[in-house]
PDB file of N, CA and C in Angstrom:
ATOM      1  N   ALA A 270       0.822  -1.193   0.000  1.00 61.00           N
ATOM      2  CA  ALA A 270       0.000   0.000   0.000  1.00 61.00           C
ATOM      3  C   ALA A 270       0.864   1.254   0.000  1.00 61.00           C
ATOM      4  N   GLU A 271       2.033   1.167   0.606  1.00 79.00           N
ATOM      5  CA  GLU A 271       2.910   2.332   0.686  1.00 79.00           C
ATOM      6  C   GLU A 271       3.284   2.860  -0.691  1.00 79.00           C
ATOM      7  N   LYS A 272       3.513   1.985  -1.640  1.00 88.00           N
ATOM      8  CA  LYS A 272       3.892   2.393  -2.996  1.00 88.00           C
ATOM      9  C   LYS A 272       2.736   2.254  -3.971  1.00 88.00           C
ATOM     10  N   GLY A 273       1.527   2.208  -3.454  1.00 90.00           N
ATOM     11  CA  GLY A 273       0.365   2.090  -4.321  1.00 90.00           C
ATOM     12  C   GLY A 273       0.087   0.688  -4.812  1.00 90.00           C
ATOM     13  N   ILE A 274       0.689  -0.292  -4.161  1.00 86.00           N
ATOM     14  CA  ILE A 274       0.479  -1.686  -4.543  1.00 86.00           C
ATOM     15  C   ILE A 274      -0.263  -2.386  -3.409  1.00 86.00           C
ATOM     16  N   ALA A 275      -1.393  -2.959  -3.714  1.00 87.00           N
ATOM     17  CA  ALA A 275      -2.156  -3.712  -2.719  1.00 87.00           C
ATOM     18  C   ALA A 275      -1.939  -5.202  -2.953  1.00 87.00           C
ATOM     19  N   LEU A 276      -1.573  -5.922  -1.917  1.00 88.00           N
ATOM     20  CA  LEU A 276      -1.361  -7.360  -2.024  1.00 88.00           C
ATOM     21  C   LEU A 276      -2.549  -8.106  -1.443  1.00 88.00           C
ATOM     22  N   ASN A 277      -2.991  -9.114  -2.157  1.00 90.00           N
ATOM     23  CA  ASN A 277      -4.005 -10.031  -1.662  1.00 90.00           C
ATOM     24  C   ASN A 277      -3.308 -11.377  -1.555  1.00 90.00           C
ATOM     25  N   ILE A 278      -2.855 -11.734  -0.372  1.00 92.00           N
ATOM     26  CA  ILE A 278      -2.039 -12.929  -0.182  1.00 92.00           C
ATOM     27  C   ILE A 278      -2.929 -14.159  -0.043  1.00 92.00           C
ATOM     28  N   GLN A 279      -2.652 -15.156  -0.870  1.00 93.00           N
ATOM     29  CA  GLN A 279      -3.369 -16.427  -0.861  1.00 93.00           C
ATOM     30  C   GLN A 279      -2.407 -17.515  -0.398  1.00 93.00           C
ATOM     31  N   THR A 280      -2.916 -18.521   0.276  1.00 94.00           N
ATOM     32  CA  THR A 280      -2.094 -19.672   0.650  1.00 94.00           C
ATOM     33  C   THR A 280      -2.641 -20.913  -0.042  1.00 94.00           C
ATOM     34  N   TYR A 281      -1.736 -21.825  -0.374  1.00 95.00           N
ATOM     35  CA  TYR A 281      -2.102 -23.051  -1.067  1.00 95.00           C
ATOM     36  C   TYR A 281      -1.456 -24.236  -0.370  1.00 95.00           C
ATOM     37  N   ASN A 282      -2.049 -25.414  -0.549  1.00 94.00           N
ATOM     38  CA  ASN A 282      -1.568 -26.626   0.109  1.00 94.00           C
ATOM     39  C   ASN A 282      -0.609 -27.451  -0.736  1.00 94.00           C
ATOM     40  N   ASP A 283      -0.343 -27.022  -1.960  1.00 94.00           N
ATOM     41  CA  ASP A 283       0.549 -27.788  -2.820  1.00 94.00           C
ATOM     42  C   ASP A 283       1.376 -26.844  -3.689  1.00 94.00           C
ATOM     43  N   TYR A 284       2.186 -27.417  -4.559  1.00 94.00           N
ATOM     44  CA  TYR A 284       3.059 -26.616  -5.412  1.00 94.00           C
ATOM     45  C   TYR A 284       2.545 -26.483  -6.843  1.00 94.00           C
ATOM     46  N   VAL A 285       1.400 -27.067  -7.158  1.00 97.00           N
ATOM     47  CA  VAL A 285       0.864 -27.009  -8.514  1.00 97.00           C
ATOM     48  C   VAL A 285      -0.114 -25.852  -8.680  1.00 97.00           C
ATOM     49  N   VAL A 286      -1.060 -25.737  -7.768  1.00 97.00           N
ATOM     50  CA  VAL A 286      -2.114 -24.722  -7.890  1.00 97.00           C
ATOM     51  C   VAL A 286      -1.567 -23.300  -8.010  1.00 97.00           C
ATOM     52  N   PRO A 287      -0.540 -22.902  -7.254  1.00 97.00           N
ATOM     53  CA  PRO A 287      -0.061 -21.525  -7.410  1.00 97.00           C
ATOM     54  C   PRO A 287       0.349 -21.187  -8.847  1.00 97.00           C
ATOM     55  N   ASN A 288       0.854 -22.153  -9.568  1.00 98.00           N
ATOM     56  CA  ASN A 288       1.222 -21.910 -10.966  1.00 98.00           C
ATOM     57  C   ASN A 288       0.021 -21.972 -11.895  1.00 98.00           C
ATOM     58  N   THR A 289      -0.899 -22.891 -11.655  1.00 98.00           N
ATOM     59  CA  THR A 289      -2.049 -22.992 -12.554  1.00 98.00           C
ATOM     60  C   THR A 289      -2.949 -21.764 -12.454  1.00 98.00           C
ATOM     61  N   VAL A 290      -3.079 -21.180 -11.261  1.00 98.00           N
ATOM     62  CA  VAL A 290      -3.928 -19.986 -11.144  1.00 98.00           C
ATOM     63  C   VAL A 290      -3.263 -18.750 -11.746  1.00 98.00           C
ATOM     64  N   VAL A 291      -1.950 -18.732 -11.836  1.00 98.00           N
ATOM     65  CA  VAL A 291      -1.280 -17.648 -12.570  1.00 98.00           C
ATOM     66  C   VAL A 291      -1.481 -17.868 -14.064  1.00 98.00           C
ATOM     67  N   GLU A 292      -1.291 -19.086 -14.503  1.00 98.00           N
ATOM     68  CA  GLU A 292      -1.452 -19.406 -15.929  1.00 98.00           C
ATOM     69  C   GLU A 292      -2.862 -19.087 -16.422  1.00 98.00           C
ATOM     70  N   ASP A 293      -3.881 -19.382 -15.610  1.00 98.00           N
ATOM     71  CA  ASP A 293      -5.254 -19.134 -16.080  1.00 98.00           C
ATOM     72  C   ASP A 293      -5.753 -17.718 -15.787  1.00 98.00           C
ATOM     73  N   GLY A 294      -4.906 -16.887 -15.169  1.00 97.00           N
ATOM     74  CA  GLY A 294      -5.260 -15.486 -14.958  1.00 97.00           C
ATOM     75  C   GLY A 294      -6.042 -15.196 -13.689  1.00 97.00           C
ATOM     76  N   THR A 295      -6.255 -16.209 -12.851  1.00 96.00           N
ATOM     77  CA  THR A 295      -6.978 -16.002 -11.596  1.00 96.00           C
ATOM     78  C   THR A 295      -6.223 -15.049 -10.674  1.00 96.00           C
ATOM     79  N   ILE A 296      -4.902 -15.209 -10.620  1.00 95.00           N
ATOM     80  CA  ILE A 296      -4.051 -14.290  -9.851  1.00 95.00           C
ATOM     81  C   ILE A 296      -2.951 -13.771 -10.769  1.00 95.00           C
ATOM     82  N   ASP A 297      -2.292 -12.703 -10.338  1.00 94.00           N
ATOM     83  CA  ASP A 297      -1.281 -12.050 -11.179  1.00 94.00           C
ATOM     84  C   ASP A 297       0.113 -12.648 -11.062  1.00 94.00           C
ATOM     85  N   ALA A 298       0.456 -13.166  -9.893  1.00 95.00           N
ATOM     86  CA  ALA A 298       1.822 -13.641  -9.681  1.00 95.00           C
ATOM     87  C   ALA A 298       1.860 -14.575  -8.480  1.00 95.00           C
ATOM     88  N   ASN A 299       2.957 -15.307  -8.368  1.00 94.00           N
ATOM     89  CA  ASN A 299       3.209 -16.086  -7.158  1.00 94.00           C
ATOM     90  C   ASN A 299       4.679 -15.950  -6.787  1.00 94.00           C
ATOM     91  N   TYR A 300       5.014 -16.418  -5.603  1.00 91.00           N
ATOM     92  CA  TYR A 300       6.378 -16.275  -5.096  1.00 91.00           C
ATOM     93  C   TYR A 300       6.689 -17.488  -4.232  1.00 91.00           C
ATOM     94  N   PHE A 301       7.235 -18.529  -4.845  1.00 89.00           N
ATOM     95  CA  PHE A 301       7.534 -19.710  -4.032  1.00 89.00           C
ATOM     96  C   PHE A 301       8.570 -20.644  -4.636  1.00 89.00           C
ATOM     97  N   GLN A 302       8.996 -20.453  -5.867  1.00 91.00           N
ATOM     98  CA  GLN A 302       9.759 -21.485  -6.550  1.00 91.00           C
ATOM     99  C   GLN A 302      11.075 -20.977  -7.113  1.00 91.00           C
ATOM    100  N   HIS A 303      12.006 -21.907  -7.280  1.00 89.00           N
ATOM    101  CA  HIS A 303      13.259 -21.553  -7.941  1.00 89.00           C
ATOM    102  C   HIS A 303      13.131 -21.850  -9.438  1.00 89.00           C
ATOM    103  N   THR A 304      14.072 -21.338 -10.205  1.00 91.00           N
ATOM    104  CA  THR A 304      14.009 -21.437 -11.665  1.00 91.00           C
ATOM    105  C   THR A 304      13.956 -22.874 -12.178  1.00 91.00           C
ATOM    106  N   PRO A 305      14.762 -23.809 -11.644  1.00 93.00           N
ATOM    107  CA  PRO A 305      14.653 -25.180 -12.160  1.00 93.00           C
ATOM    108  C   PRO A 305      13.246 -25.770 -11.984  1.00 93.00           C
ATOM    109  N   TYR A 306      12.595 -25.467 -10.857  1.00 94.00           N
ATOM    110  CA  TYR A 306      11.227 -25.964 -10.670  1.00 94.00           C
ATOM    111  C   TYR A 306      10.288 -25.327 -11.688  1.00 94.00           C
ATOM    112  N   LEU A 307      10.390 -24.013 -11.873  1.00 96.00           N
ATOM    113  CA  LEU A 307       9.536 -23.306 -12.832  1.00 96.00           C
ATOM    114  C   LEU A 307       9.724 -23.857 -14.243  1.00 96.00           C
ATOM    115  N   ASP A 308      10.968 -24.034 -14.653  1.00 97.00           N
ATOM    116  CA  ASP A 308      11.247 -24.564 -15.995  1.00 97.00           C
ATOM    117  C   ASP A 308      10.658 -25.962 -16.176  1.00 97.00           C
ATOM    118  N   ASN A 309      10.842 -26.810 -15.170  1.00 98.00           N
ATOM    119  CA  ASN A 309      10.304 -28.168 -15.233  1.00 98.00           C
ATOM    120  C   ASN A 309       8.773 -28.152 -15.255  1.00 98.00           C
ATOM    121  N   PHE A 310       8.175 -27.284 -14.454  1.00 98.00           N
ATOM    122  CA  PHE A 310       6.713 -27.166 -14.431  1.00 98.00           C
ATOM    123  C   PHE A 310       6.190 -26.780 -15.805  1.00 98.00           C
ATOM    124  N   ASN A 311       6.793 -25.771 -16.414  1.00 98.00           N
ATOM    125  CA  ASN A 311       6.376 -25.345 -17.759  1.00 98.00           C
ATOM    126  C   ASN A 311       6.483 -26.484 -18.766  1.00 98.00           C
ATOM    127  N   GLU A 312       7.576 -27.219 -18.699  1.00 98.00           N
ATOM    128  CA  GLU A 312       7.789 -28.315 -19.644  1.00 98.00           C
ATOM    129  C   GLU A 312       6.760 -29.428 -19.445  1.00 98.00           C
ATOM    130  N   GLU A 313       6.527 -29.806 -18.186  1.00 98.00           N
ATOM    131  CA  GLU A 313       5.604 -30.908 -17.908  1.00 98.00           C
ATOM    132  C   GLU A 313       4.138 -30.539 -18.117  1.00 98.00           C
ATOM    133  N   LYS A 314       3.769 -29.306 -17.789  1.00 97.00           N
ATOM    134  CA  LYS A 314       2.357 -28.909 -17.830  1.00 97.00           C
ATOM    135  C   LYS A 314       1.982 -28.115 -19.078  1.00 97.00           C
ATOM    136  N   GLY A 315       2.976 -27.738 -19.889  1.00 97.00           N
ATOM    137  CA  GLY A 315       2.687 -26.957 -21.087  1.00 97.00           C
ATOM    138  C   GLY A 315       2.287 -25.521 -20.787  1.00 97.00           C
ATOM    139  N   THR A 316       2.731 -25.008 -19.652  1.00 97.00           N
ATOM    140  CA  THR A 316       2.398 -23.635 -19.270  1.00 97.00           C
ATOM    141  C   THR A 316       3.428 -22.665 -19.824  1.00 97.00           C
ATOM    142  N   HIS A 317       3.174 -21.383 -19.637  1.00 96.00           N
ATOM    143  CA  HIS A 317       4.007 -20.337 -20.236  1.00 96.00           C
ATOM    144  C   HIS A 317       4.462 -19.317 -19.200  1.00 96.00           C
ATOM    145  N   LEU A 318       4.748 -19.769 -17.991  1.00 98.00           N
ATOM    146  CA  LEU A 318       5.123 -18.870 -16.905  1.00 98.00           C
ATOM    147  C   LEU A 318       6.571 -18.421 -17.057  1.00 98.00           C
ATOM    148  N   VAL A 319       6.853 -17.200 -16.654  1.00 97.00           N
ATOM    149  CA  VAL A 319       8.215 -16.668 -16.699  1.00 97.00           C
ATOM    150  C   VAL A 319       8.571 -16.076 -15.345  1.00 97.00           C
ATOM    151  N   SER A 320       9.840 -16.056 -15.061  1.00 95.00           N
ATOM    152  CA  SER A 320      10.336 -15.451 -13.831  1.00 95.00           C
ATOM    153  C   SER A 320      10.566 -13.964 -14.057  1.00 95.00           C
ATOM    154  N   VAL A 321      10.205 -13.169 -13.079  1.00 93.00           N
ATOM    155  CA  VAL A 321      10.489 -11.731 -13.162  1.00 93.00           C
ATOM    156  C   VAL A 321      11.535 -11.327 -12.130  1.00 93.00           C
ATOM    157  N   GLY A 322      12.061 -12.300 -11.396  1.00 88.00           N
ATOM    158  CA  GLY A 322      13.101 -12.017 -10.418  1.00 88.00           C
ATOM    159  C   GLY A 322      13.419 -13.257  -9.609  1.00 88.00           C
ATOM    160  N   ALA A 323      14.621 -13.308  -9.100  1.00 82.00           N
ATOM    161  CA  ALA A 323      15.052 -14.455  -8.305  1.00 82.00           C
ATOM    162  C   ALA A 323      14.431 -14.396  -6.913  1.00 82.00           C
ATOM    163  N   ILE A 324      14.253 -15.558  -6.325  1.00 77.00           N
ATOM    164  CA  ILE A 324      13.792 -15.622  -4.940  1.00 77.00           C
ATOM    165  C   ILE A 324      14.851 -16.325  -4.115  1.00 77.00           C
ATOM    166  N   HIS A 325      14.772 -16.151  -2.827  1.00 76.00           N
ATOM    167  CA  HIS A 325      15.692 -16.867  -1.948  1.00 76.00           C
ATOM    168  C   HIS A 325      15.074 -18.209  -1.602  1.00 76.00           C
ATOM    169  N   VAL A 326      15.895 -19.199  -1.382  1.00 69.00           N
ATOM    170  CA  VAL A 326      15.432 -20.513  -0.969  1.00 69.00           C
ATOM    171  C   VAL A 326      16.068 -20.793   0.378  1.00 69.00           C
ATOM    172  N   GLU A 327      15.235 -21.022   1.378  1.00 71.00           N
ATOM    173  CA  GLU A 327      15.745 -21.274   2.718  1.00 71.00           C
ATOM    174  C   GLU A 327      16.272 -22.700   2.819  1.00 71.00           C
ATOM    175  N   PRO A 328      17.533 -22.852   3.205  1.00 73.00           N
ATOM    176  CA  PRO A 328      18.045 -24.204   3.403  1.00 73.00           C
ATOM    177  C   PRO A 328      17.438 -24.809   4.665  1.00 73.00           C
ATOM    178  N   MET A 329      17.085 -26.069   4.595  1.00 72.00           N
ATOM    179  CA  MET A 329      16.560 -26.765   5.762  1.00 72.00           C
ATOM    180  C   MET A 329      17.457 -27.954   6.039  1.00 72.00           C
ATOM    181  N   ALA A 330      17.731 -28.166   7.300  1.00 70.00           N
ATOM    182  CA  ALA A 330      18.606 -29.274   7.647  1.00 70.00           C
ATOM    183  C   ALA A 330      18.362 -29.691   9.084  1.00 70.00           C
ATOM    184  N   LEU A 331      18.796 -30.870   9.391  1.00 67.00           N
ATOM    185  CA  LEU A 331      18.817 -31.352  10.765  1.00 67.00           C
ATOM    186  C   LEU A 331      20.266 -31.383  11.194  1.00 67.00           C
ATOM    187  N   TYR A 332      20.530 -30.847  12.346  1.00 66.00           N
ATOM    188  CA  TYR A 332      21.884 -30.828  12.862  1.00 66.00           C
ATOM    189  C   TYR A 332      21.941 -31.770  14.058  1.00 66.00           C
ATOM    190  N   GLY A 333      22.658 -32.847  13.904  1.00 64.00           N
ATOM    191  CA  GLY A 333      22.648 -33.907  14.896  1.00 64.00           C
ATOM    192  C   GLY A 333      23.286 -33.581  16.224  1.00 64.00           C
ATOM    193  N   GLY A 334      24.357 -32.814  16.204  1.00 74.00           N
ATOM    194  CA  GLY A 334      25.049 -32.570  17.465  1.00 74.00           C
ATOM    195  C   GLY A 334      25.426 -33.885  18.098  1.00 74.00           C
ATOM    196  N   LYS A 335      24.986 -34.087  19.323  1.00 79.00           N
ATOM    197  CA  LYS A 335      25.308 -35.319  20.043  1.00 79.00           C
ATOM    198  C   LYS A 335      24.208 -36.367  19.944  1.00 79.00           C
ATOM    199  N   GLN A 336      23.110 -36.036  19.256  1.00 74.00           N
ATOM    200  CA  GLN A 336      21.981 -36.961  19.170  1.00 74.00           C
ATOM    201  C   GLN A 336      22.258 -38.036  18.121  1.00 74.00           C
ATOM    202  N   THR A 337      21.709 -39.212  18.373  1.00 77.00           N
ATOM    203  CA  THR A 337      21.875 -40.306  17.414  1.00 77.00           C
ATOM    204  C   THR A 337      20.580 -40.652  16.688  1.00 77.00           C
ATOM    205  N   ASN A 338      19.441 -40.074  17.141  1.00 78.00           N
ATOM    206  CA  ASN A 338      18.174 -40.275  16.441  1.00 78.00           C
ATOM    207  C   ASN A 338      17.229 -39.124  16.761  1.00 78.00           C
ATOM    208  N   LEU A 339      16.171 -38.974  15.967  1.00 74.00           N
ATOM    209  CA  LEU A 339      15.243 -37.853  16.143  1.00 74.00           C
ATOM    210  C   LEU A 339      14.481 -37.918  17.456  1.00 74.00           C
ATOM    211  N   ASP A 340      14.185 -39.110  17.948  1.00 79.00           N
ATOM    212  CA  ASP A 340      13.462 -39.230  19.216  1.00 79.00           C
ATOM    213  C   ASP A 340      14.241 -38.602  20.368  1.00 79.00           C
ATOM    214  N   ALA A 341      15.552 -38.576  20.266  1.00 76.00           N
ATOM    215  CA  ALA A 341      16.380 -38.000  21.325  1.00 76.00           C
ATOM    216  C   ALA A 341      16.228 -36.487  21.425  1.00 76.00           C
ATOM    217  N   LEU A 342      15.675 -35.849  20.395  1.00 73.00           N
ATOM    218  CA  LEU A 342      15.504 -34.397  20.437  1.00 73.00           C
ATOM    219  C   LEU A 342      14.422 -33.971  21.414  1.00 73.00           C
ATOM    220  N   GLY A 343      13.431 -34.797  21.651  1.00 73.00           N
ATOM    221  CA  GLY A 343      12.363 -34.446  22.576  1.00 73.00           C
ATOM    222  C   GLY A 343      11.416 -33.419  21.991  1.00 73.00           C
ATOM    223  N   VAL A 344      10.613 -32.804  22.851  1.00 73.00           N
ATOM    224  CA  VAL A 344       9.624 -31.816  22.433  1.00 73.00           C
ATOM    225  C   VAL A 344      10.320 -30.521  22.037  1.00 73.00           C
ATOM    226  N   LYS A 345      10.016 -30.021  20.836  1.00 69.00           N
ATOM    227  CA  LYS A 345      10.571 -28.773  20.315  1.00 69.00           C
ATOM    228  C   LYS A 345      12.098 -28.753  20.350  1.00 69.00           C
ATOM    229  N   GLY A 346      12.714 -29.908  20.217  1.00 58.00           N
ATOM    230  CA  GLY A 346      14.165 -29.975  20.142  1.00 58.00           C
ATOM    231  C   GLY A 346      14.884 -29.704  21.445  1.00 58.00           C
ATOM    232  N   LYS A 347      14.163 -29.778  22.565  1.00 57.00           N
ATOM    233  CA  LYS A 347      14.801 -29.501  23.869  1.00 57.00           C
ATOM    234  C   LYS A 347      15.087 -30.779  24.611  1.00 57.00           C
TER     235      LYS A 347
END
């Protein structure tokens, strides 16, 4: 709103619908994928989506420390 842009944020339960609703014009854009995923999606689904900018991808990992299995982490990793 500060720059005259109003966002209507939608949430989805999968990685397909955000692209199909952009392709069919239901929404204007989405923000969730890296270029290899977008390219593969276009190839597999026959869509015509393009990237207008790079996004960051958060790395996710488990750090074992002294634990030997996930059960040893306990509730909330404590």
